[in-house]
Tab-separated table of C-alpha atoms in Angstrom:
chain	number	residue	atom	x	y	z
A	1417	MET	CA	-37.145	14.626	-22.254
A	1418	SER	CA	-37.258	11.803	-24.794
A	1419	GLU	CA	-34.480	9.225	-25.197
A	1420	SER	CA	-33.370	10.903	-28.419
A	1421	THR	CA	-32.613	14.158	-26.600
A	1422	VAL	CA	-30.493	12.740	-23.741
A	1423	LEU	CA	-27.426	14.977	-23.511
A	1424	GLU	CA	-24.039	13.377	-24.143
A	1425	PRO	CA	-21.288	14.349	-21.699
A	1426	THR	CA	-19.072	17.154	-22.946
A	1427	PRO	CA	-15.860	15.657	-24.368
A	1428	LEU	CA	-12.677	16.223	-22.367
A	1429	GLU	CA	-10.224	18.690	-23.861
A	1430	PRO	CA	-6.465	18.040	-23.899
A	1431	THR	CA	-4.125	20.603	-22.333
A	1432	GLY	CA	-0.413	21.250	-22.503
A	1433	ALA	CA	0.112	18.865	-19.595
A	1434	LEU	CA	-2.660	16.348	-20.318
A	1435	SER	CA	-3.760	14.208	-23.238
A	1436	VAL	CA	-7.235	12.699	-23.466
A	1437	GLU	CA	-7.339	8.918	-23.777
A	1438	THR	CA	-10.038	6.270	-24.119
A	1439	VAL	CA	-10.780	3.517	-21.602
A	1440	LEU	CA	-10.319	0.146	-23.358
A	1441	SER	CA	-11.213	-2.337	-20.612
A	1442	VAL	CA	-12.040	-2.512	-16.905
A	1443	HIS	CA	-11.591	-5.477	-14.555
A	1444	HIS	CA	-13.117	-5.460	-11.057
A	1445	TRP	CA	-11.108	-7.812	-8.817
A	1446	ASN	CA	-13.456	-7.403	-5.851
A	1447	GLU	CA	-15.628	-4.759	-4.204
A	1448	HIS	CA	-12.691	-2.451	-3.494
A	1449	LEU	CA	-10.079	-3.165	-6.162
A	1450	PHE	CA	-10.091	-2.750	-9.945
A	1451	SER	CA	-7.731	-2.350	-12.882
A	1452	PHE	CA	-8.242	-0.740	-16.263
A	1453	LYS	CA	-6.473	-0.193	-19.564
A	1454	ILE	CA	-6.462	2.978	-21.664
A	1455	THR	CA	-5.098	3.984	-25.040
A	1456	ARG	CA	-1.460	5.012	-25.253
A	1457	PRO	CA	-0.440	8.097	-27.241
A	1458	ALA	CA	2.136	7.321	-29.911
A	1459	SER	CA	4.514	9.871	-28.383
A	1460	PHE	CA	4.186	8.627	-24.765
A	1461	ARG	CA	7.428	7.222	-23.349
A	1462	PHE	CA	8.124	5.986	-19.840
A	1463	ARG	CA	10.518	3.795	-17.883
A	1464	SER	CA	9.062	0.646	-16.341
A	1465	GLY	CA	8.179	1.434	-12.713
A	1466	GLU	CA	7.278	5.116	-13.177
A	1467	PHE	CA	4.012	6.845	-12.278
A	1468	ILE	CA	1.886	9.420	-14.082
A	1469	MET	CA	-1.000	11.763	-13.332
A	1470	ILE	CA	-4.404	10.537	-14.500
A	1471	GLY	CA	-7.896	11.804	-13.848
A	1472	LEU	CA	-11.400	12.815	-14.809
A	1473	ARG	CA	-13.375	16.038	-14.946
A	1474	GLY	CA	-14.050	17.290	-11.438
A	1475	ASP	CA	-17.304	18.761	-10.155
A	1476	ASN	CA	-15.896	22.222	-10.866
A	1477	GLY	CA	-15.308	21.310	-14.505
A	1478	LYS	CA	-11.521	21.214	-14.119
A	1479	PRO	CA	-9.293	18.116	-14.313
A	1480	LEU	CA	-9.258	16.147	-11.044
A	1481	LEU	CA	-5.920	14.325	-11.000
A	1482	ARG	CA	-3.997	11.810	-8.882
A	1483	ALA	CA	-0.657	10.025	-9.285
A	1484	TYR	CA	-0.920	6.388	-10.369
A	1485	SER	CA	1.867	3.906	-11.009
A	1486	ILE	CA	1.792	2.431	-14.505
A	1487	ALA	CA	1.195	-1.331	-14.311
A	1488	SER	CA	2.016	-2.108	-17.941
A	1489	PRO	CA	5.590	-2.497	-19.225
A	1490	SER	CA	7.237	0.276	-21.201
A	1491	TRP	CA	6.791	-1.618	-24.486
A	1492	ALA	CA	3.034	-2.248	-24.179
A	1493	GLU	CA	0.600	-0.716	-26.654
A	1494	GLU	CA	-1.922	0.030	-23.890
A	1495	ILE	CA	-1.443	1.632	-20.478
A	1496	GLU	CA	-2.785	-0.234	-17.446
A	1497	PHE	CA	-3.486	0.954	-13.885
A	1498	LEU	CA	-4.501	-0.716	-10.622
A	1499	SER	CA	-6.740	1.233	-8.256
A	1500	ILE	CA	-8.601	0.971	-4.998
A	1501	LYS	CA	-12.222	2.052	-4.725
A	1502	VAL	CA	-12.859	4.754	-2.147
A	1503	GLU	CA	-16.554	5.513	-1.766
A	1504	ASP	CA	-16.007	9.154	-0.854
A	1505	GLY	CA	-12.652	9.592	-2.604
A	1506	PRO	CA	-12.689	12.711	-4.802
A	1507	LEU	CA	-11.321	10.795	-7.796
A	1508	THR	CA	-11.745	7.084	-7.066
A	1509	SER	CA	-15.470	7.473	-6.337
A	1510	LYS	CA	-15.810	8.494	-9.991
A	1511	LEU	CA	-12.994	6.418	-11.439
A	1512	GLN	CA	-14.481	3.119	-10.250
A	1513	LEU	CA	-17.510	3.763	-12.464
A	1514	ILE	CA	-15.615	4.085	-15.756
A	1515	GLN	CA	-16.624	1.909	-18.696
A	1516	PRO	CA	-14.889	1.038	-21.971
A	1517	GLY	CA	-15.272	3.978	-24.344
A	1518	ASP	CA	-15.131	6.605	-21.596
A	1519	GLN	CA	-12.541	9.372	-21.723
A	1520	ILE	CA	-9.789	9.934	-19.177
A	1521	TYR	CA	-6.974	12.432	-18.693
A	1522	LEU	CA	-3.385	11.199	-18.958
A	1523	GLY	CA	-0.382	13.279	-17.956
A	1524	ARG	CA	2.420	13.770	-20.450
A	1525	LYS	CA	5.397	13.531	-18.034
A	1526	PRO	CA	5.936	10.231	-16.199
A	1527	THR	CA	8.353	10.173	-13.279
A	1528	GLY	CA	9.249	8.139	-10.210
A	1529	THR	CA	11.993	6.438	-8.227
A	1530	LEU	CA	11.021	2.779	-8.754
A	1531	VAL	CA	13.310	2.449	-11.752
A	1532	THR	CA	16.435	0.353	-12.196
A	1533	ASP	CA	18.445	3.527	-12.846
A	1534	ALA	CA	18.062	4.402	-9.149
A	1535	LEU	CA	19.718	1.179	-7.967
A	1536	THR	CA	23.316	0.015	-8.137
A	1537	PRO	CA	23.954	-3.440	-9.665
A	1538	GLY	CA	23.118	-6.514	-7.574
A	1539	LYS	CA	22.155	-10.170	-7.777
A	1540	ARG	CA	18.675	-10.263	-6.221
A	1541	LEU	CA	15.955	-7.660	-6.752
A	1542	PHE	CA	13.238	-7.665	-4.085
A	1543	LEU	CA	10.009	-5.865	-5.008
A	1544	PHE	CA	8.011	-5.248	-1.828
A	1545	GLY	CA	4.441	-4.051	-2.396
A	1546	SER	CA	1.296	-3.772	-0.302
A	1547	GLY	CA	-2.157	-3.367	-1.829
A	1548	THR	CA	-2.082	-1.404	-5.092
A	1549	GLY	CA	1.654	-0.915	-4.519
A	1550	LEU	CA	1.971	-4.008	-6.702
A	1551	ALA	CA	1.315	-1.892	-9.816
A	1552	PRO	CA	4.823	-0.604	-10.661
A	1553	PHE	CA	6.252	-4.071	-10.122
A	1554	LEU	CA	3.861	-5.518	-12.709
A	1555	SER	CA	5.577	-3.140	-15.115
A	1556	LEU	CA	9.105	-3.978	-14.047
A	1557	ILE	CA	8.783	-7.768	-14.115
A	1558	ARG	CA	7.702	-7.649	-17.754
A	1559	ASP	CA	10.762	-5.617	-18.766
A	1560	PRO	CA	13.479	-7.829	-20.321
A	1561	ASP	CA	16.225	-5.487	-19.076
A	1562	VAL	CA	15.392	-6.343	-15.453
A	1563	TYR	CA	16.277	-9.992	-16.031
A	1564	GLU	CA	19.542	-8.984	-17.640
A	1565	MET	CA	20.462	-6.918	-14.576
A	1566	TYR	CA	19.468	-9.367	-11.816
A	1567	GLU	CA	19.802	-13.116	-11.387
A	1568	GLN	CA	16.614	-13.332	-9.279
A	1569	VAL	CA	13.541	-11.086	-9.168
A	1570	ILE	CA	11.283	-11.585	-6.139
A	1571	VAL	CA	7.808	-10.006	-6.008
A	1572	VAL	CA	6.380	-9.904	-2.477
A	1573	HIS	CA	2.749	-8.747	-2.357
A	1574	SER	CA	1.142	-8.144	1.038
A	1575	VAL	CA	-2.649	-7.760	1.222
A	1576	ARG	CA	-5.399	-8.088	3.813
A	1577	THR	CA	-7.526	-10.777	2.145
A	1578	VAL	CA	-6.951	-13.452	-0.495
A	1579	ALA	CA	-9.377	-11.646	-2.820
A	1580	ASP	CA	-7.011	-8.660	-2.801
A	1581	LEU	CA	-4.280	-10.652	-4.585
A	1582	ALA	CA	-4.755	-8.946	-7.945
A	1583	PHE	CA	-2.978	-10.555	-10.903
A	1584	ARG	CA	-2.321	-13.646	-8.777
A	1585	GLN	CA	-2.865	-16.082	-11.651
A	1586	GLU	CA	-0.384	-14.333	-13.939
A	1587	LEU	CA	2.181	-14.108	-11.169
A	1588	GLU	CA	1.779	-17.712	-10.019
A	1589	SER	CA	2.287	-18.835	-13.624
A	1590	GLN	CA	5.545	-16.804	-13.700
A	1591	LEU	CA	4.148	-14.738	-16.587
A	1592	ALA	CA	3.487	-17.756	-18.806
A	1593	GLY	CA	2.654	-16.563	-22.314
A	1594	ASP	CA	4.298	-13.165	-21.943
A	1595	PRO	CA	5.695	-12.250	-25.387
A	1596	LEU	CA	9.026	-10.894	-24.154
A	1597	VAL	CA	9.967	-12.370	-20.767
A	1598	GLU	CA	8.249	-15.762	-20.558
A	1599	ASP	CA	11.510	-17.739	-20.647
A	1600	GLN	CA	13.446	-15.487	-18.264
A	1601	ALA	CA	10.584	-15.205	-15.764
A	1602	LEU	CA	10.230	-18.985	-15.570
A	1603	LEU	CA	13.831	-19.232	-14.369
A	1604	GLN	CA	14.311	-15.981	-12.471
A	1605	LEU	CA	10.944	-14.728	-11.123
A	1606	THR	CA	9.630	-15.689	-7.679
A	1607	TYR	CA	6.179	-14.624	-6.433
A	1608	VAL	CA	5.515	-14.464	-2.683
A	1609	PRO	CA	1.910	-13.470	-1.868
A	1610	THR	CA	1.128	-12.958	1.810
A	1611	VAL	CA	-2.202	-12.273	3.512
A	1612	THR	CA	-2.574	-10.533	6.881
A	1613	ARG	CA	-6.248	-11.004	7.836
A	1614	GLU	CA	-7.231	-14.428	6.479
A	1615	ASP	CA	-5.861	-17.949	6.480
A	1616	PHE	CA	-3.459	-18.520	3.596
A	1617	HIS	CA	-0.328	-20.540	2.931
A	1618	THR	CA	1.714	-17.430	3.734
A	1619	THR	CA	0.524	-14.966	6.369
A	1620	GLY	CA	2.017	-11.924	8.011
A	1621	ARG	CA	3.460	-8.621	6.929
A	1622	ILE	CA	6.602	-8.434	4.843
A	1623	ASN	CA	8.837	-7.494	7.779
A	1624	VAL	CA	7.651	-10.647	9.572
A	1625	LEU	CA	8.588	-12.771	6.538
A	1626	MET	CA	12.032	-11.190	6.639
A	1627	ASP	CA	12.452	-11.887	10.356
A	1628	THR	CA	11.261	-15.507	10.222
A	1629	GLY	CA	13.214	-16.364	7.078
A	1630	ARG	CA	10.059	-17.349	5.182
A	1631	LEU	CA	10.929	-14.721	2.578
A	1632	PHE	CA	14.078	-16.552	1.534
A	1633	GLU	CA	12.676	-20.062	1.128
A	1634	GLY	CA	13.541	-21.416	-2.320
A	1635	LEU	CA	15.862	-18.522	-3.189
A	1636	LYS	CA	19.520	-18.729	-4.093
A	1637	GLY	CA	21.945	-16.926	-1.843
A	1638	GLU	CA	21.853	-15.913	1.801
A	1639	ALA	CA	18.713	-16.445	3.924
A	1640	ARG	CA	18.881	-12.781	4.904
A	1641	MET	CA	18.920	-9.343	3.317
A	1642	ASP	CA	22.470	-8.487	2.270
A	1643	PRO	CA	23.409	-5.020	0.954
A	1644	ALA	CA	26.310	-6.579	-0.945
A	1645	THR	CA	23.995	-8.543	-3.234
A	1646	ASP	CA	20.389	-7.454	-2.682
A	1647	ARG	CA	18.481	-4.491	-4.076
A	1648	VAL	CA	15.002	-3.486	-2.914
A	1649	MET	CA	12.075	-1.414	-4.172
A	1650	LEU	CA	9.247	-0.405	-1.815
A	1651	CYS	CA	5.750	0.664	-2.810
A	1652	GLY	CA	2.882	0.539	-0.354
A	1653	SER	CA	1.420	2.116	2.740
A	1654	MET	CA	3.409	4.787	4.549
A	1655	ALA	CA	3.692	2.435	7.524
A	1656	MET	CA	5.123	-0.399	5.417
A	1657	ASN	CA	7.559	1.873	3.627
A	1658	LYS	CA	8.757	3.380	6.906
A	1659	ASP	CA	9.107	0.068	8.765
A	1660	ILE	CA	10.987	-1.761	6.029
A	1661	ALA	CA	13.179	1.225	5.170
A	1662	ALA	CA	14.234	1.440	8.813
A	1663	LYS	CA	14.932	-2.299	8.869
A	1664	LEU	CA	17.004	-2.085	5.678
A	1665	GLU	CA	18.979	0.899	6.927
A	1666	GLY	CA	19.699	-1.026	10.120
A	1667	LEU	CA	21.217	-3.750	7.940
A	1668	GLY	CA	23.476	-1.287	6.141
A	1669	PHE	CA	21.346	-0.540	3.061
A	1670	GLU	CA	21.403	2.997	1.651
A	1671	GLU	CA	18.423	4.670	-0.018
A	1672	GLY	CA	18.977	5.590	-3.645
A	1673	SER	CA	17.470	8.023	-6.149
A	1674	ASN	CA	17.630	8.807	-9.848
A	1675	ASN	CA	20.508	11.181	-9.137
A	1676	LYS	CA	22.341	8.922	-6.691
A	1677	PRO	CA	21.754	5.176	-7.215
A	1678	ALA	CA	22.090	2.974	-4.121
A	1679	ASP	CA	20.667	-0.169	-2.501
A	1680	PHE	CA	16.923	0.514	-2.125
A	1681	VAL	CA	14.290	2.963	-3.312
A	1682	ILE	CA	10.828	4.009	-2.118
A	1683	GLU	CA	7.925	5.378	-4.154
A	1684	ARG	CA	6.560	8.410	-2.331
A	1685	ALA	CA	3.609	9.160	-4.614
A	1686	PHE	CA	0.304	8.049	-3.126
A	1687	VAL	CA	-2.961	7.094	-4.783
A	1688	GLY	CA	-6.230	8.487	-3.425
């Protein structure tokens, strides 16, 4: 077969539940972590912190979909995602190979519990994420409404190695240059990266930082979690979610939802 007769892949077809979007850019953070941006349909609306189904054509020709938190804020013109690379993962084994110009499925109905509507008012908002659980918080911290609702916004990102600290530069700069929240983030946003398997200025899991008080260094208010003033969002491994939820409940925090706002929320959709 000559070069001129190489077959192009069959274009994806939209469905009632899925639109077909184009990959705009891909950034590989390391050998097992990458992020990518896709086009956003004009009619697509979501709340910062929600997730959506995305995917590619499976081996059987049908859409192969997984839930992914949206990493871009609700006002952005593009939609961004953060993903792990799983060599034998049904979707991620294919997804990690995408290039700008490729097509991808995007669900039409975003949802999720990591939204400010699911929390009652408070003074400090703690965003606890492990690994790619950082993604929804990247959306929330670029939403101006969040800074109107909370005096302090604290992003705590727990990873195994320093190389896993995706978006570290943007977070360390407190979103310098962001068109909507640059001024608020400089005054109200705190970034606490912690690494569990390498030397770093902060080490240990998030529950350890809570116990030792390291979490509260430089913050206004009590050097402890207080349900009277603090609100928490959790997005990470099942073990992290379970451990911290139990710790919060032991301190008097109540889990909230879209229907019944309370003190903390957990995202229960998992990426694979």
